[in-house]
Amino acid sequence: MKKLVILGAGTAGTMMLNKLHGELDRNEWQITIVDQHETHYYQPGFLFIPFGIYSKKDVIKPKRDFFPSGINVITSEIEKIEPESNRVLLNNNSVISYDYLIIATGAKIAPEQTEGMKDKLWQKSIYDFYTIEGACALANYFKHWEGGKLVINITEMPIKCPVAPLEFAFLADSYFTERGIRDKVDIHFVTPLPGAFTKPKASAILGDFLGKKNINLTTDYNIARVDNDEKKIISWDETEIPFDVLVTIPTNMGDDLIARSGMGDELNFVPTDKHTLRSEKYENIFVIGDATNLPSSKAGSVAHFEADILFENFLSAIEGQPLQAKFDGHANCFIESGFGKGILIDFNYDTEPLPGKYPLPGIGPFSLLEETKMNHYGKVMFRWMYWNFLLKGVELPIESNMSMAGKRF
Amino acid sequence: MATKEIAGKTIELDADGNLAKLTDWNEAVAKELSKEEGIEQLTDRHWAVINYMRKEFTEKGDAPSIRKLTKESGVDTKELYQLFPKGPAKKAARIAGLPKPKGCI
Ligand SMILES: Cc1cc2nc3c(=O)[nH]c(=O)nc-3n(C[C@H](O)[C@H](O)[C@H](O)COP(=O)(O)OP(=O)(O)OC[C@H]3O[C@@H](n4cnc5c(N)ncnc54)[C@H](O)[C@@H]3O)c2cc1C
């Protein structure tokens, strides 16, 4: 029997498991998947929790609901990979060997990377919404908050879902308006980027939205530390920004297991061929999702497009064929803009987000870089698609590589 | 493609205003670019960063991120921001004659 081991049963690992399980001959292949948790979190849903739109129960399901039968599931923390001897050491002291390995261990926040972040104000006046714990704690705080300075700060790039902090700002505007205290809340969006977003066209358009919604924007701001006594953040060049509540998007890093295995870059992301998704160093290791160092967005939609490419290349690799499928960096994000509306962007490595219609040229139903109700429904629908199609590896009627049809440029 | 007179040479620039060709770079060009970035005098510490960046780029094909820089060049983050105020990675890359770092998306 040949052995395929998948590390991480989050968005990308679960998708790959289901796709490959349907294809690989059961008499020839034994598939094993390893994860430390039994619960699957729908992370895009974390965004809505602080505003009471979703609660914890709306974003969790047991992982086993998405595992096909006839595979080996191991619930344990992964200690390290030994790529030279094709084996993985688990925290429960067992060792598993593989012929092929897929790394899908994702990215997580590392607030301890910034001085004073995880100090006495943590989860008192400083919150994150990238974890279930942070999102729920913030929901409790906002319920009773009567206003003041709300600072939303991205520590450094890259982060998962780079539009999520902007969406947070838009939703905060909407939420405090509905609660009737918007005039008492000063929303300040503070980013290390030169604009509201990375790519120039989208950045200009999204920047306008911030202005219209009366959200202050500070760009090129690189946080160095948090002063817990004076309640302010301080940049490397000593610019101070005071807050009453700080919503931080801390440094995002790959799991420590990658560092323990000596396989990561300075942020524990695994160097990966940006087109084939094979590890740059090891022929029998593939990497997918947030765990890679690809210069694409770290998003579930990206992992989904990558999965189609990795599926093809994996089948080529085990037949000894050259890897022909090429990932183009395709990303597609619904941006929740508050008051029941949304914006959609679609882009790849080489083409920045452009206005137009998606996915059917001229028809839509979604509008790119415009604020519409339909785009909001797209975001709402995404959760349903995620649980019912995406994780199960069912094909969606969307091209994995980006298309220029329907775009204005 | 845009061109510009820098240190007595006509030099091609890319869309970001960085040098289009690595080979056009020399110390005189670096000095002039640094003035455009608001840095009057390039000290040994500046050069430590610039040389490290050029070495990384030649070996890896991409300019290093700030994290990598501070981990490996012997210049810590605080000093890096003093040397190249505002955007150290971007500024140092430009002065070193490299394209803008791809790092952020
Ligand atoms: C607030 C927020 C909003 C988002 N919004 C969107 C959105 O609107 N659209 C979108 O497309 N994407 C969005 N994303 C991003 C999306 O959730 C991720 O990109 C996606 O989940 C990545 O999948 P992954 O499989 O690479 O990682 P994950 O889904 O995070 O899975 C990694 C798995 O590996 C396991 N693991 C890691 N290390 C170990 C170890 N040492 N031992 C055992 N197990 C381990 C973890 O337990 C986890 O189950 C959002 C993310 C956040 C945080």
XYZ file of C-alpha atoms and ligand atoms in Angstrom:
567
model
C 0.000 0.000 0.000
C 1.179 3.507 -0.777
C 0.656 6.108 1.896
C -0.665 9.642 1.563
C -0.612 11.738 4.723
C -2.437 15.074 4.967
C -1.423 17.392 7.824
C -4.217 19.703 8.960
C -7.946 19.170 8.481
C -8.992 22.782 8.027
C -10.378 24.254 4.808
C -7.611 23.099 2.482
C -6.773 19.726 4.049
C -10.413 18.638 4.175
C -10.975 19.685 0.570
C -7.921 17.747 -0.639
C -8.921 14.712 1.389
C -12.336 14.551 -0.251
C -11.082 15.189 -3.751
C -8.308 12.585 -3.585
C -10.355 10.017 -1.716
C -12.801 9.988 -4.610
C -10.008 9.416 -7.107
C -7.289 7.218 -5.599
C -7.657 3.429 -5.828
C -8.553 2.134 -2.367
C -6.618 -1.071 -2.884
C -3.450 0.856 -3.564
C -3.614 3.888 -1.306
C -3.996 4.416 2.381
C -4.973 7.991 3.268
C -4.329 9.472 6.704
C -5.336 12.938 7.919
C -4.063 14.488 11.165
C -5.424 17.464 13.112
C -5.233 18.565 16.742
C -8.914 19.579 16.936
C -12.191 17.738 16.474
C -14.113 20.915 15.638
C -14.069 22.633 12.268
C -14.314 26.410 12.485
C -15.773 28.442 9.645
C -13.265 31.284 10.046
C -14.916 33.768 7.637
C -17.830 33.703 10.102
C -15.616 35.075 12.923
C -15.999 38.530 11.341
C -19.712 38.621 12.157
C -19.508 37.436 15.766
C -18.418 40.745 17.402
C -21.525 42.407 15.947
C -23.929 39.738 17.171
C -24.776 38.656 13.597
C -23.427 35.142 14.155
C -22.743 33.350 17.401
C -20.338 30.511 18.067
C -22.817 27.810 17.101
C -23.145 29.304 13.598
C -19.481 28.745 12.779
C -18.691 25.273 14.123
C -19.323 21.712 12.996
C -17.607 18.453 13.907
C -14.734 17.718 11.525
C -15.859 14.104 11.249
C -18.979 15.243 9.327
C -16.653 16.028 6.438
C -14.464 12.923 6.491
C -15.287 10.150 4.015
C -15.306 6.565 5.269
C -12.328 4.289 4.799
C -9.641 6.771 5.756
C -7.434 7.017 8.770
C -8.169 9.968 11.061
C -5.716 10.876 13.806
C -6.527 13.536 16.388
C -3.221 14.696 17.805
C -0.906 17.634 17.722
C 1.810 17.211 15.123
C 5.256 17.521 16.651
C 7.388 17.669 13.532
C 7.987 16.506 10.001
C 11.206 14.692 9.136
C 11.242 15.249 5.394
C 14.552 13.459 4.871
C 13.152 10.212 6.250
C 9.554 10.670 4.996
C 7.941 10.548 8.383
C 5.904 12.642 10.778
C 6.219 12.589 14.562
C 3.066 13.145 16.560
C 2.702 14.565 20.017
C 1.330 11.253 21.296
C 4.764 9.769 20.498
C 3.603 7.816 17.498
C 5.351 8.043 14.154
C 3.675 7.881 10.752
C 5.493 7.340 7.506
C 4.406 8.552 4.092
C 5.131 8.249 0.392
C 3.463 11.600 -0.260
C 2.716 14.410 2.156
C 0.318 17.347 1.843
C 0.911 20.162 4.326
C -2.250 22.156 5.106
C -1.560 23.422 8.612
C -2.706 26.995 7.933
C -1.704 30.225 9.660
C -2.540 31.656 13.057
C -2.171 34.886 14.958
C 0.956 35.567 17.005
C 0.170 38.597 19.237
C 3.221 37.839 21.386
C 5.354 39.059 18.456
C 4.474 42.662 19.354
C 5.690 44.152 22.622
C 2.867 44.864 25.041
C 0.157 43.305 22.902
C -0.608 40.295 25.038
C -0.301 42.190 28.282
C -2.742 43.353 30.953
C -5.218 44.894 28.486
C -5.479 41.739 26.379
C -9.149 40.844 26.110
C -9.972 43.811 28.341
C -9.397 46.681 25.907
C -7.417 44.846 23.237
C -9.134 42.209 21.136
C -8.590 40.131 18.031
C -11.347 38.678 15.881
C -9.178 36.085 14.091
C -9.827 33.465 16.783
C -13.132 32.197 18.106
C -12.128 33.230 21.634
C -11.257 36.772 20.538
C -14.384 37.216 18.434
C -16.692 36.038 21.243
C -14.945 38.182 23.889
C -15.279 41.234 21.647
C -18.988 40.551 21.114
C -19.471 40.700 24.881
C -17.477 43.889 25.144
C -19.267 45.702 22.296
C -22.687 44.858 23.742
C -22.067 47.169 26.673
C -19.646 49.633 25.123
C -20.892 53.207 25.059
C -18.430 54.664 22.607
C -14.983 56.169 22.382
C -11.956 55.606 20.172
C -12.036 52.350 18.246
C -8.688 51.664 16.574
C -8.430 48.814 14.067
C -4.778 47.985 13.399
C -3.041 45.530 11.078
C 0.360 44.698 12.595
C 2.122 43.508 9.451
C 1.440 41.735 6.180
C 0.714 39.065 5.086
C -2.498 38.283 6.967
C -5.303 35.834 6.292
C -8.125 37.329 4.320
C -6.507 40.764 3.815
C -9.927 42.404 3.357
C -11.330 41.195 6.700
C -10.020 44.219 8.688
C -11.723 46.610 6.249
C -14.938 44.636 6.493
C -14.637 44.888 10.248
C -14.450 48.685 9.958
C -17.495 48.813 7.644
C -19.517 46.526 9.902
C -18.557 48.540 12.979
C -19.884 51.678 11.248
C -23.143 49.886 10.472
C -23.441 48.281 13.931
C -22.881 51.457 15.946
C -25.226 53.383 13.641
C -27.964 50.849 14.285
C -27.293 51.066 18.009
C -27.702 54.821 17.755
C -24.251 55.701 19.106
C -22.279 56.150 15.888
C -21.659 59.822 16.767
C -19.905 58.663 19.948
C -17.639 56.175 18.200
C -14.529 57.363 16.442
C -13.447 54.588 14.036
C -9.807 54.722 12.991
C -8.322 52.263 10.502
C -4.535 52.021 10.878
C -2.598 49.985 8.318
C 1.025 49.340 7.319
C -0.070 49.430 3.672
C 0.185 52.576 1.554
C -3.623 52.572 1.105
C -6.833 50.885 2.213
C -5.835 47.743 0.322
C -2.783 46.412 -1.466
C -3.725 46.695 -5.109
C -3.991 50.295 -6.455
C -7.470 50.330 -8.129
C -9.210 48.463 -5.324
C -7.301 50.544 -2.798
C -8.607 53.812 -4.258
C -12.204 52.594 -4.429
C -12.157 51.024 -0.954
C -10.441 54.130 0.416
C -13.388 56.191 -0.877
C -15.766 53.920 0.987
C -13.876 54.565 4.208
C -14.176 58.304 3.645
C -17.900 58.104 2.876
C -18.492 56.086 6.003
C -16.582 58.585 8.095
C -13.830 56.159 9.035
C -10.382 57.720 9.553
C -7.509 56.155 7.686
C -3.815 56.154 8.666
C -1.525 54.415 6.166
C 2.149 53.351 6.238
C 1.898 52.775 9.980
C 4.153 50.069 11.422
C 3.320 49.285 15.020
C 6.278 48.670 17.329
C 4.581 48.342 20.729
C 1.499 48.906 22.847
C 1.543 51.171 25.877
C -0.923 49.489 28.249
C -0.907 52.295 30.827
C -1.550 55.177 28.475
C -3.681 53.075 26.100
C -1.903 53.901 22.898
C -0.072 52.157 20.110
C 3.349 53.411 19.110
C 5.023 52.930 15.742
C 8.700 52.252 15.037
C 9.120 55.941 14.233
C 7.388 56.904 17.507
C 4.021 58.039 16.156
C 1.423 57.499 18.874
C -2.234 56.635 18.342
C -4.491 56.546 21.421
C -7.353 54.054 21.732
C -10.179 53.127 24.065
C -10.546 49.782 22.393
C -7.921 48.313 20.091
C -8.955 45.663 17.595
C -5.681 44.191 16.435
C -4.866 41.902 13.575
C -1.634 40.529 15.047
C 1.235 39.108 13.008
C 0.061 35.962 11.199
C 2.439 33.008 11.195
C 2.536 29.393 10.128
C 2.357 26.812 12.910
C 5.428 26.263 15.133
C 5.568 22.713 13.846
C 6.962 24.127 10.589
C 9.778 25.834 12.508
C 10.418 22.677 14.541
C 10.756 20.797 11.252
C 13.178 23.388 9.862
C 10.932 23.805 6.836
C 9.737 27.397 7.057
C 10.723 30.969 6.259
C 10.949 33.723 8.887
C 7.162 33.571 9.393
C 7.011 29.762 9.415
C 5.489 29.616 5.946
C 6.686 26.770 3.735
C 8.566 27.759 0.557
C 6.296 26.448 -2.212
C 6.420 26.612 -6.002
C 3.840 29.295 -6.737
C 2.532 27.561 -9.863
C 2.726 23.817 -9.131
C 2.205 23.972 -5.328
C 4.989 21.471 -4.747
C 7.448 22.137 -1.908
C 10.483 23.926 -3.314
C 12.729 21.433 -1.599
C 11.013 18.042 -1.495
C 9.584 16.223 -4.524
C 7.020 14.222 -2.547
C 5.654 17.118 -0.477
C 2.893 19.469 -1.581
C 1.665 22.521 0.317
C -1.726 24.216 0.125
C -3.679 27.060 1.716
C -2.415 29.491 4.327
C 0.629 27.310 5.137
C 2.377 28.237 1.856
C 4.591 31.261 1.243
C 2.798 32.050 -2.040
C 2.431 35.748 -2.920
C -1.347 35.303 -3.134
C -4.042 36.152 -0.593
C -4.431 33.735 2.291
C -8.108 32.943 1.859
C -10.493 30.023 1.688
C -11.431 30.935 -1.874
C -7.748 30.832 -2.827
C -7.333 27.442 -1.134
C -10.305 26.268 -3.181
C -8.753 27.351 -6.477
C -5.428 25.847 -5.390
C -7.141 22.542 -4.598
C -8.145 22.048 -8.255
C -4.541 22.620 -9.338
C -3.003 20.483 -6.600
C -5.421 17.653 -7.395
C -4.224 17.509 -11.001
C -0.568 17.854 -10.113
C -0.760 15.220 -7.404
C -2.182 12.703 -9.878
C 0.601 13.573 -12.337
C 3.271 13.245 -9.638
C 2.242 9.746 -8.569
C 2.313 8.627 -12.207
C 5.785 10.092 -12.635
C 4.490 12.683 -15.099
C 5.544 16.358 -15.210
C 3.313 18.739 -13.229
C 1.285 20.629 -15.798
C -1.433 22.447 -13.907
C -0.359 25.971 -12.998
C -1.898 28.099 -10.271
C -2.265 31.777 -11.254
C -2.885 33.248 -7.790
C -6.641 33.568 -8.343
C -8.493 35.133 -5.406
C -12.102 36.108 -5.111
C -13.400 37.922 -2.050
C -16.777 39.173 -0.991
C -16.261 42.268 1.120
C -19.063 42.922 3.566
C -19.613 46.685 3.549
C -22.329 47.082 6.166
C -26.047 47.966 6.004
C -26.785 44.719 4.131
C -24.484 45.437 1.219
C -21.270 44.002 -0.111
C -18.466 44.538 -2.614
C -16.785 41.789 -4.663
C -13.203 41.649 -5.917
C -11.553 39.082 -8.219
C -7.821 39.092 -9.011
C -4.641 37.030 -9.429
C -0.831 37.272 -9.278
C -0.647 39.604 -12.275
C -4.019 41.304 -12.589
C -5.327 43.638 -9.929
C -9.035 43.756 -9.000
C -11.057 45.446 -11.763
C -14.660 46.605 -12.024
C -17.191 44.565 -14.049
C -19.600 41.627 -13.606
C -18.971 38.159 -12.165
C -19.020 35.241 -12.868
C -21.105 35.725 -16.054
C -19.666 38.550 -18.200
C -22.144 41.451 -18.513
C -24.734 39.662 -16.378
C -23.311 38.916 -12.959
C -25.294 38.498 -10.776
C -22.391 39.935 -8.800
C -20.837 43.349 -9.439
C -17.103 43.775 -9.064
C -15.853 46.715 -6.989
C -19.357 48.082 -6.478
C -21.482 48.071 -3.380
C -24.671 46.026 -3.938
C -27.180 43.986 -1.964
C -26.518 41.004 -4.247
C -22.845 40.940 -3.254
C -23.925 40.767 0.384
C -26.127 37.756 -0.415
C -23.076 36.210 -2.066
C -21.186 36.480 1.209
C -24.099 35.054 3.169
C -24.415 32.198 0.676
C -20.699 31.515 0.931
C -21.140 29.879 4.351
C -23.713 27.472 2.961
C -21.535 26.680 -0.040
C -18.549 26.201 2.266
C -20.226 23.537 4.409
C -22.125 21.835 1.621
C -19.824 21.968 -1.395
C -16.381 23.365 -0.769
C -15.247 21.142 2.104
C -16.709 18.070 0.449
C -14.636 18.737 -2.652
C -17.708 19.031 -4.888
C -17.024 20.947 -8.107
C -18.335 24.508 -8.269
C -19.216 26.111 -11.600
C -16.352 28.628 -11.277
C -13.049 28.498 -13.150
C -10.024 27.897 -10.945
C -7.876 30.262 -12.994
C -8.968 33.887 -13.293
C -10.916 35.107 -16.331
C -10.788 38.598 -17.869
C -14.262 38.254 -19.376
C -16.739 40.796 -18.032
C -14.079 43.104 -16.626
C -13.494 46.756 -17.466
C -9.899 47.929 -17.686
C 9.323 52.507 -19.996
C 10.387 55.672 -18.190
C 14.020 56.713 -18.097
C 15.836 59.152 -15.878
C 19.226 60.835 -15.545
C 20.828 59.471 -12.408
C 24.462 60.157 -11.513
C 25.245 61.082 -15.091
C 23.707 57.954 -16.632
C 20.390 57.501 -18.420
C 18.681 54.771 -16.442
C 15.491 52.815 -17.100
C 12.901 52.761 -14.323
C 10.050 50.300 -13.716
C 6.423 51.194 -12.935
C 7.253 51.752 -9.253
C 10.131 54.102 -10.066
C 12.742 51.491 -9.093
C 15.670 50.602 -11.361
C 14.576 48.310 -14.171
C 18.007 46.687 -14.465
C 20.158 45.479 -11.593
C 23.290 46.158 -13.649
C 22.594 49.909 -13.858
C 23.296 50.207 -10.157
C 26.489 51.548 -8.603
C 27.366 53.464 -5.463
C 26.872 56.849 -7.075
C 23.396 55.835 -8.225
C 22.610 54.619 -4.701
C 23.669 57.954 -3.246
C 21.425 59.872 -5.584
C 18.447 57.554 -4.999
C 18.882 57.891 -1.266
C 18.614 61.680 -1.546
C 15.309 61.235 -3.409
C 14.179 59.133 -0.443
C 15.111 61.929 1.945
C 18.299 60.368 3.284
C 21.136 62.880 3.125
C 24.095 60.711 3.988
C 24.545 56.958 3.574
C 26.431 55.642 6.618
C 28.108 52.258 7.148
C 24.882 51.061 8.758
C 22.897 52.016 5.663
C 25.427 50.165 3.554
C 25.182 47.075 5.754
C 21.473 46.947 4.924
C 21.898 47.790 1.241
C 24.616 45.207 0.701
C 22.661 42.549 2.544
C 19.634 43.262 0.374
C 21.593 43.017 -2.844
C 23.144 39.758 -1.752
C 19.740 38.290 -0.816
C 18.233 39.413 -4.078
C 20.986 37.880 -6.194
C 20.725 34.605 -4.306
C 16.953 34.318 -3.867
C 15.447 36.456 -6.627
C 13.338 38.520 -4.223
C 14.088 41.379 -1.841
C 13.857 40.253 1.821
C 10.993 41.246 4.111
C 11.652 43.477 7.134
C 11.498 40.437 9.386
C 14.115 38.613 7.427
C 16.240 41.725 7.205
C 16.306 42.315 10.948
C 16.936 38.651 11.617
C 19.899 38.364 9.290
C 21.489 41.749 8.563
C 22.567 42.604 12.104
C 20.415 45.769 12.128
C 17.388 45.626 14.446
C 13.924 46.952 13.611
C 14.235 50.121 15.657
C 17.488 51.096 13.955
C 16.161 50.094 10.561
C 13.329 52.618 10.887
C 15.818 55.273 11.967
C 17.983 54.564 8.942
C 15.144 54.367 6.433
C 12.179 56.232 7.984
C 8.611 55.162 7.090
C 9.027 52.201 4.768
C 12.441 50.590 5.324
C 11.893 47.564 3.092
C 10.585 49.646 0.215
C 13.129 52.457 0.565
C 16.154 50.256 1.081
C 15.143 48.112 -1.903
C 14.882 51.172 -4.127
C 18.256 52.536 -3.021
C 19.792 49.091 -3.481
C 18.597 49.142 -7.094
C 16.083 46.331 -6.575
C 12.406 46.092 -7.509
C 9.805 46.831 -4.836
C 9.524 43.782 -2.517
C 6.626 41.524 -3.519
C 5.959 40.497 0.077
C 2.635 42.156 0.699
C -0.645 41.340 -0.995
C -11.661 36.601 10.476
C -11.406 35.830 9.225
C -12.199 36.090 8.103
C -11.986 35.391 6.926
N -12.801 35.653 5.858
C -12.638 34.967 4.700
C -13.509 35.176 3.596
O -14.447 35.979 3.652
N -13.303 34.470 2.464
C -12.289 33.559 2.374
O -12.162 32.951 1.309
N -11.438 33.336 3.403
C -11.591 34.006 4.566
N -10.748 33.762 5.634
C -9.556 32.905 5.451
C -9.834 31.418 5.516
O -10.538 31.078 6.665
C -8.501 30.681 5.482
O -7.725 31.169 4.419
C -8.666 29.188 5.291
O -9.362 28.638 6.360
C -7.311 28.512 5.115
O -7.412 27.140 5.118
P -6.198 26.230 5.566
O -6.677 24.823 5.412
O -4.973 26.633 4.883
O -5.986 26.556 7.117
P -6.992 26.261 8.321
O -8.390 26.150 7.829
O -6.697 27.260 9.358
O -6.579 24.805 8.828
C -5.367 24.484 9.429
C -5.576 23.237 10.280
O -4.315 22.716 10.671
C -4.386 22.288 12.016
N -3.034 22.361 12.599
C -2.122 23.367 12.512
N -1.018 23.075 13.179
C -1.199 21.842 13.719
C -0.385 20.989 14.531
N 0.846 21.345 14.938
N -0.894 19.792 14.888
C -2.133 19.403 14.498
N -2.937 20.171 13.735
C -2.480 21.379 13.349
C -5.347 23.289 12.666
O -5.920 22.743 13.830
C -6.361 23.531 11.546
O -7.476 22.668 11.641
C -10.943 34.428 6.852
C -10.152 34.167 7.972
C -10.362 34.852 9.155
C -9.506 34.550 10.352
